[in-house]
PDB file of C-alpha atoms in Angstrom:
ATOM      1  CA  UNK W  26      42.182 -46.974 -15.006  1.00 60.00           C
ATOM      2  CA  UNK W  27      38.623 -46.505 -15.778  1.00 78.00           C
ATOM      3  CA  UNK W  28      38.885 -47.082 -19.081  1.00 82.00           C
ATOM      4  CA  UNK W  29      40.851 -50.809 -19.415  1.00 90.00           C
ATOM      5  CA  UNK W  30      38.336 -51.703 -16.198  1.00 90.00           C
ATOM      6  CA  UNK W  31      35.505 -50.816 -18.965  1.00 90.00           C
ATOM      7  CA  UNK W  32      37.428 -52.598 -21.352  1.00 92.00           C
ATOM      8  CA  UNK W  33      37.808 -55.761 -19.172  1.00 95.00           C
ATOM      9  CA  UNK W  34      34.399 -55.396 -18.455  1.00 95.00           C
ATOM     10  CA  UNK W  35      33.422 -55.493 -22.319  1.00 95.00           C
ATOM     11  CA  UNK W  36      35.986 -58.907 -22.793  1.00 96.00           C
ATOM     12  CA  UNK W  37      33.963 -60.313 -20.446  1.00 96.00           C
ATOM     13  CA  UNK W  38      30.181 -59.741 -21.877  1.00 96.00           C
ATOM     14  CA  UNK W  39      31.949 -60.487 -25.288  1.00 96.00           C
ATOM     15  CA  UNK W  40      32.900 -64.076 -23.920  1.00 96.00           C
ATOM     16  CA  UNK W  41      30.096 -64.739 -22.429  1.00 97.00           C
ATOM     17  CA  UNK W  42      27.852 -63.881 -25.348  1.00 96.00           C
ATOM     18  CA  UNK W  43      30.434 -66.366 -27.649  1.00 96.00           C
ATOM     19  CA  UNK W  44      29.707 -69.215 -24.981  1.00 96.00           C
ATOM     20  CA  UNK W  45      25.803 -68.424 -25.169  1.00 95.00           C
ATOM     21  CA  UNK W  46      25.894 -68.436 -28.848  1.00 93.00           C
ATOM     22  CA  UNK W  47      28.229 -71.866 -28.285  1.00 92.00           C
ATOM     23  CA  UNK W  48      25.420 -73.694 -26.526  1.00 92.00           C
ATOM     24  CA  UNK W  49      22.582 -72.519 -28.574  1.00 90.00           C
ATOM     25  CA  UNK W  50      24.450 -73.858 -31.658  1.00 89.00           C
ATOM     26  CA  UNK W  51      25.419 -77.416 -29.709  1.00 89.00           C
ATOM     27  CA  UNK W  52      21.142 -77.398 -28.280  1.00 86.00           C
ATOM     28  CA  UNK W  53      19.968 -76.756 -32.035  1.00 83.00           C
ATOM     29  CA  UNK W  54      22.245 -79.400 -33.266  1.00 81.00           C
ATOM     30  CA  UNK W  55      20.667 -81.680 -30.655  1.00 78.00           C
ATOM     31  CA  UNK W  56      16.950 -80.528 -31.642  1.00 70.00           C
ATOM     32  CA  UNK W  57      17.581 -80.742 -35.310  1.00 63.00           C
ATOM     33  CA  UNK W  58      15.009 -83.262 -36.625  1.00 62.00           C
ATOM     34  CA  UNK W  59      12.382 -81.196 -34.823  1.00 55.00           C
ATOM     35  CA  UNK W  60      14.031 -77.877 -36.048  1.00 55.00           C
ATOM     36  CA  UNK W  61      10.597 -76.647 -38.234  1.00 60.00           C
ATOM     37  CA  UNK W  62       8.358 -76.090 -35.918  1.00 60.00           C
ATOM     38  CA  UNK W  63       7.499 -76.155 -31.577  1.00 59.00           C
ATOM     39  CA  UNK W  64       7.983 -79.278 -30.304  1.00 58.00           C
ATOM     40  CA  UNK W  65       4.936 -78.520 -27.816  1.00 58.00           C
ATOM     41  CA  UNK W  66       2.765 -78.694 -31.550  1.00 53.00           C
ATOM     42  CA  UNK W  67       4.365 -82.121 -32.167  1.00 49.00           C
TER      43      UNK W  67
END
């Protein structure tokens, strides 16, 4: 029982990661002209 509670557990950090790695993707395609460099250095 342990062990598919670990593996639930796993699933869940796994989808999590995939929707972090979702919104990164959709914020860098929103920031892409400024994509070189800080924004703060203008």
């Amino acid at each position: 029982m342990a062990l598919s509670q670990q593996y639930t557990t796993v699933a869940v950090i796994i989808k999590l990661l995939a929707e972090k790695e979702r919104w990164i993707r959709q914020l860098n395609g929103l920031r892409l002209p400024a994509r070189g460099r800080p924004p703060s250095l203008g």
